[in-house]
Amino acid sequence: MNSYKKQIGGSHYRKFKIQPSKFINDNELLFAEGCVIKYVIRHRLKGKRKDLEKAMHYIEMIIERDYADTDV
């Protein structure tokens, strides 16, 4: 069985042509970037505003991690 064809605890990711986890893994993204994609893509189906706030939090982490020493 293809692991991307099942979902534990809901069906919100199965509604997409490409599951976020497959996109994230196939593109070898880091954890924080993957979380941004996951929360943005599902916000209308699951977490609403809270998911977008979570995505913003991970974006803040990425900025701190990758651009802490640079000027805006």
JSON list of C-alpha atoms in Angstrom, two decimals:
[
{"chain": "A", "resi": 1, "resn": "MET", "atom": "CA", "xyz": [0.00, 0.00, 0.00]},
{"chain": "A", "resi": 2, "resn": "ASN", "atom": "CA", "xyz": [1.22, 3.48, -0.84]},
{"chain": "A", "resi": 3, "resn": "SER", "atom": "CA", "xyz": [1.64, 5.38, 2.43]},
{"chain": "A", "resi": 4, "resn": "TYR", "atom": "CA", "xyz": [0.55, 8.64, 0.77]},
{"chain": "A", "resi": 5, "resn": "LYS", "atom": "CA", "xyz": [-2.89, 7.18, 0.02]},
{"chain": "A", "resi": 6, "resn": "LYS", "atom": "CA", "xyz": [-3.82, 6.92, 3.69]},
{"chain": "A", "resi": 7, "resn": "GLN", "atom": "CA", "xyz": [-4.16, 9.44, 6.47]},
{"chain": "A", "resi": 8, "resn": "ILE", "atom": "CA", "xyz": [-4.43, 8.83, 10.18]},
{"chain": "A", "resi": 9, "resn": "GLY", "atom": "CA", "xyz": [-6.77, 11.21, 11.99]},
{"chain": "A", "resi": 10, "resn": "GLY", "atom": "CA", "xyz": [-8.76, 12.98, 9.32]},
{"chain": "A", "resi": 11, "resn": "SER", "atom": "CA", "xyz": [-9.02, 13.40, 5.58]},
{"chain": "A", "resi": 12, "resn": "HIS", "atom": "CA", "xyz": [-8.07, 17.04, 5.01]},
{"chain": "A", "resi": 13, "resn": "TYR", "atom": "CA", "xyz": [-4.76, 16.20, 3.24]},
{"chain": "A", "resi": 14, "resn": "ARG", "atom": "CA", "xyz": [-6.31, 13.57, 1.00]},
{"chain": "A", "resi": 15, "resn": "LYS", "atom": "CA", "xyz": [-8.36, 16.27, -0.75]},
{"chain": "A", "resi": 16, "resn": "PHE", "atom": "CA", "xyz": [-5.27, 17.61, -2.55]},
{"chain": "A", "resi": 17, "resn": "LYS", "atom": "CA", "xyz": [-3.79, 16.33, -5.82]},
{"chain": "A", "resi": 18, "resn": "ILE", "atom": "CA", "xyz": [-0.41, 16.07, -4.08]},
{"chain": "A", "resi": 19, "resn": "GLN", "atom": "CA", "xyz": [-0.30, 15.50, -0.34]},
{"chain": "A", "resi": 20, "resn": "PRO", "atom": "CA", "xyz": [1.87, 18.06, 1.44]},
{"chain": "A", "resi": 21, "resn": "SER", "atom": "CA", "xyz": [4.02, 15.30, 2.96]},
{"chain": "A", "resi": 22, "resn": "LYS", "atom": "CA", "xyz": [4.83, 13.90, -0.50]},
{"chain": "A", "resi": 23, "resn": "PHE", "atom": "CA", "xyz": [5.72, 17.36, -1.83]},
{"chain": "A", "resi": 24, "resn": "ILE", "atom": "CA", "xyz": [7.86, 18.07, 1.25]},
{"chain": "A", "resi": 25, "resn": "ASN", "atom": "CA", "xyz": [9.69, 14.73, 1.08]},
{"chain": "A", "resi": 26, "resn": "ASP", "atom": "CA", "xyz": [10.17, 14.74, -2.70]},
{"chain": "A", "resi": 27, "resn": "ASN", "atom": "CA", "xyz": [11.71, 18.22, -2.49]},
{"chain": "A", "resi": 28, "resn": "GLU", "atom": "CA", "xyz": [13.83, 17.37, 0.57]},
{"chain": "A", "resi": 29, "resn": "LEU", "atom": "CA", "xyz": [12.60, 20.40, 2.49]},
{"chain": "A", "resi": 30, "resn": "LEU", "atom": "CA", "xyz": [13.66, 21.12, 6.04]},
{"chain": "A", "resi": 31, "resn": "PHE", "atom": "CA", "xyz": [11.22, 20.64, 8.92]},
{"chain": "A", "resi": 32, "resn": "ALA", "atom": "CA", "xyz": [10.21, 24.29, 9.34]},
{"chain": "A", "resi": 33, "resn": "GLU", "atom": "CA", "xyz": [9.63, 24.82, 5.62]},
{"chain": "A", "resi": 34, "resn": "GLY", "atom": "CA", "xyz": [7.55, 21.65, 5.52]},
{"chain": "A", "resi": 35, "resn": "CYS", "atom": "CA", "xyz": [5.42, 22.85, 8.41]},
{"chain": "A", "resi": 36, "resn": "VAL", "atom": "CA", "xyz": [4.74, 26.15, 6.63]},
{"chain": "A", "resi": 37, "resn": "ILE", "atom": "CA", "xyz": [3.48, 24.28, 3.58]},
{"chain": "A", "resi": 38, "resn": "LYS", "atom": "CA", "xyz": [1.40, 21.89, 5.70]},
{"chain": "A", "resi": 39, "resn": "TYR", "atom": "CA", "xyz": [-0.33, 24.62, 7.69]},
{"chain": "A", "resi": 40, "resn": "VAL", "atom": "CA", "xyz": [-0.96, 26.95, 4.74]},
{"chain": "A", "resi": 41, "resn": "ILE", "atom": "CA", "xyz": [-2.43, 24.25, 2.55]},
{"chain": "A", "resi": 42, "resn": "ARG", "atom": "CA", "xyz": [-4.82, 22.92, 5.20]},
{"chain": "A", "resi": 43, "resn": "HIS", "atom": "CA", "xyz": [-6.03, 26.12, 6.84]},
{"chain": "A", "resi": 44, "resn": "ARG", "atom": "CA", "xyz": [-9.37, 26.26, 5.01]},
{"chain": "A", "resi": 45, "resn": "LEU", "atom": "CA", "xyz": [-10.14, 22.63, 5.77]},
{"chain": "A", "resi": 46, "resn": "LYS", "atom": "CA", "xyz": [-8.96, 22.27, 9.35]},
{"chain": "A", "resi": 47, "resn": "GLY", "atom": "CA", "xyz": [-7.34, 24.89, 11.55]},
{"chain": "A", "resi": 48, "resn": "LYS", "atom": "CA", "xyz": [-8.57, 28.13, 9.98]},
{"chain": "A", "resi": 49, "resn": "ARG", "atom": "CA", "xyz": [-6.78, 31.22, 11.32]},
{"chain": "A", "resi": 50, "resn": "LYS", "atom": "CA", "xyz": [-4.85, 29.16, 13.90]},
{"chain": "A", "resi": 51, "resn": "ASP", "atom": "CA", "xyz": [-3.11, 27.21, 11.11]},
{"chain": "A", "resi": 52, "resn": "LEU", "atom": "CA", "xyz": [-2.06, 30.44, 9.41]},
{"chain": "A", "resi": 53, "resn": "GLU", "atom": "CA", "xyz": [-0.69, 31.70, 12.73]},
{"chain": "A", "resi": 54, "resn": "LYS", "atom": "CA", "xyz": [1.27, 28.46, 13.07]},
{"chain": "A", "resi": 55, "resn": "ALA", "atom": "CA", "xyz": [2.66, 28.93, 9.55]},
{"chain": "A", "resi": 56, "resn": "MET", "atom": "CA", "xyz": [3.74, 32.47, 10.43]},
{"chain": "A", "resi": 57, "resn": "HIS", "atom": "CA", "xyz": [5.46, 31.17, 13.56]},
{"chain": "A", "resi": 58, "resn": "TYR", "atom": "CA", "xyz": [7.49, 28.71, 11.47]},
{"chain": "A", "resi": 59, "resn": "ILE", "atom": "CA", "xyz": [8.34, 31.48, 8.99]},
{"chain": "A", "resi": 60, "resn": "GLU", "atom": "CA", "xyz": [9.66, 33.53, 11.92]},
{"chain": "A", "resi": 61, "resn": "MET", "atom": "CA", "xyz": [11.80, 30.54, 12.93]},
{"chain": "A", "resi": 62, "resn": "ILE", "atom": "CA", "xyz": [13.19, 30.26, 9.40]},
{"chain": "A", "resi": 63, "resn": "ILE", "atom": "CA", "xyz": [14.04, 33.97, 9.34]},
{"chain": "A", "resi": 64, "resn": "GLU", "atom": "CA", "xyz": [15.82, 33.71, 12.69]},
{"chain": "A", "resi": 65, "resn": "ARG", "atom": "CA", "xyz": [17.65, 30.56, 11.60]},
{"chain": "A", "resi": 66, "resn": "ASP", "atom": "CA", "xyz": [18.74, 31.71, 8.15]},
{"chain": "A", "resi": 67, "resn": "TYR", "atom": "CA", "xyz": [18.81, 35.51, 8.28]},
{"chain": "A", "resi": 68, "resn": "ALA", "atom": "CA", "xyz": [19.52, 36.51, 11.88]},
{"chain": "A", "resi": 69, "resn": "ASP", "atom": "CA", "xyz": [22.80, 38.18, 10.91]},
{"chain": "A", "resi": 70, "resn": "THR", "atom": "CA", "xyz": [21.47, 40.12, 7.93]},
{"chain": "A", "resi": 71, "resn": "ASP", "atom": "CA", "xyz": [19.84, 43.51, 7.70]},
{"chain": "A", "resi": 72, "resn": "VAL", "atom": "CA", "xyz": [16.38, 43.81, 6.23]}
]
